[in-house]
C-alpha cells in the first residue's frame, strides 16, 4: 500500500470538490460523482450525504476500489469504511472548517449521523 505524497495531500485539501469514480465488479469505471473531501493528518476522507443507501456509496462499497480526481491529482484508491467515532468527530470539525463559507443547508447534512455512517477513507494504491 502506498501513501499520499505531501503535494497530493495539499493539492486535494485546497480544492473544494473531488470526483470519485467507483469501479464495477468487472473493474470498469462507473460514472463520476462530485463530492466534498477533507483531510485528517495524512489521510483523506469523503462522505455520502444520502448515507449508506445512496447510489454512489453502494457502488463504491461493492468493490471498495475506485479512482479520485481533484486538484490536478488522479489516483487509484481503496475505499475503506471509517466507523471510529473519534475520527468522525474530527472529520465533522474538518468539514465545518473547510466549508464554513457555504450555507448550513449544505454543511449540516455532511456532518449528520446519516453521512457519518457513510464515511470512506481514501487509501492510495
C-alpha positions as a printed Julia matrix, in Angstrom:
125×3 Matrix{Float64}:
   0.0    0.0     0.0
   1.32   3.46   -0.87
   0.86   6.75    0.95
  -0.26  10.16   -0.23
   2.61  12.49   -1.08
   2.65  15.86    0.67
   1.97  17.53   -2.7
  -1.07  15.31   -3.39
  -2.47  15.95    0.09
  -2.03  19.71   -0.24
  -3.5   19.88   -3.73
  -6.56  17.84   -2.8
  -7.02  19.55    0.57
  -7.1   23.0    -1.01
  -9.69  22.0    -3.61
 -13.34  22.09   -2.59
 -14.53  19.18   -4.68
 -13.39  15.72   -5.62
 -14.68  13.41   -8.36
 -14.96   9.83   -7.19
 -15.29   7.03   -9.73
 -16.19   3.65   -8.22
 -15.24   0.5   -10.1
 -17.78  -2.09  -11.17
 -17.31  -5.73  -10.24
 -15.67  -6.31  -13.66
 -13.19  -3.48  -12.99
 -14.68  -0.94  -15.39
 -15.4    2.58  -14.21
 -18.82   3.85  -13.21
 -19.7    7.49  -13.72
 -18.01  10.12  -11.59
 -19.77  11.71   -8.62
 -18.6   15.11   -7.38
 -18.36  15.31   -3.59
 -16.57  17.19   -0.82
 -13.31  15.91    0.65
 -11.47  16.63    3.9
  -8.05  15.87    5.26
  -7.25  14.48    8.7
  -3.5   14.31    9.21
  -2.09  12.35    6.28
  -5.46  10.83    5.35
  -8.3   11.92    3.09
 -11.98  11.2     3.68
 -15.29  11.56    1.86
 -18.89  11.09    2.98
 -22.14  10.21    1.29
 -24.76  12.78    2.26
 -27.52  10.28    1.44
 -25.87   7.73    3.67
 -25.12   4.08    3.08
 -28.15   3.73    0.8
 -27.01   6.41   -1.64
 -26.21   5.17   -5.13
 -22.57   6.2    -5.38
 -21.83   4.87   -1.88
 -23.4    1.49   -2.64
 -21.38   1.28   -5.85
 -18.2    2.38   -4.09
 -18.52  -0.2    -1.33
 -19.43  -3.08   -3.63
 -15.79  -3.4    -4.66
 -14.04  -0.86   -2.38
 -11.93   0.36   -5.29
 -12.1    3.41   -7.45
 -10.34   6.46   -8.73
 -10.37  10.04   -7.49
  -9.69  13.25   -9.37
  -9.13  16.5    -7.53
  -6.75  19.46   -7.65
  -4.99  18.06  -10.69
  -4.4   14.72   -8.94
  -5.75  11.49  -10.42
  -5.24   8.45   -8.21
  -6.48   4.88   -7.89
  -7.73   4.31   -4.36
  -9.02   1.68   -1.99
 -12.17   2.85   -0.2
 -12.08   1.9     3.48
 -15.17   2.32    5.63
 -14.43   4.52    8.66
 -16.6    3.94   11.71
 -14.41   5.27   14.51
 -16.37   7.94   16.44
 -13.26   9.9    17.38
 -12.13  10.1    13.76
 -15.64  11.08   12.68
 -15.73  13.85   15.3
 -12.5   15.27   13.85
 -13.95  14.98   10.35
 -17.07  16.9    11.43
 -14.79  19.71   12.55
 -12.79  19.49    9.32
 -15.95  19.73    7.2
 -17.3   22.66    9.21
 -13.97  24.47    8.97
 -13.2   23.84    5.31
 -16.72  24.56    4.07
 -17.61  27.37    6.51
 -18.26  29.77    3.62
 -21.14  27.54    2.48
 -24.66  27.7     3.88
 -25.51  25.37    6.77
 -28.09  23.88    4.39
 -25.12  22.26    2.62
 -22.77  21.63    5.54
 -25.22  20.23    8.11
 -26.13  17.14    6.04
 -22.42  16.25    5.69
 -21.97  16.16    9.46
 -25.3   14.44   10.2
 -25.41  10.86   11.51
 -26.53   9.54    8.11
 -23.41  10.88    6.41
 -21.11   9.98    9.33
 -22.2    6.36    8.9
 -21.13   6.57    5.25
 -17.58   7.85    5.72
 -14.85   6.44    3.5
 -11.1    6.8     3.89
  -9.3    7.16    0.55
  -6.19   4.98    0.57
  -3.91   5.36   -2.48
  -2.85   2.24   -4.3
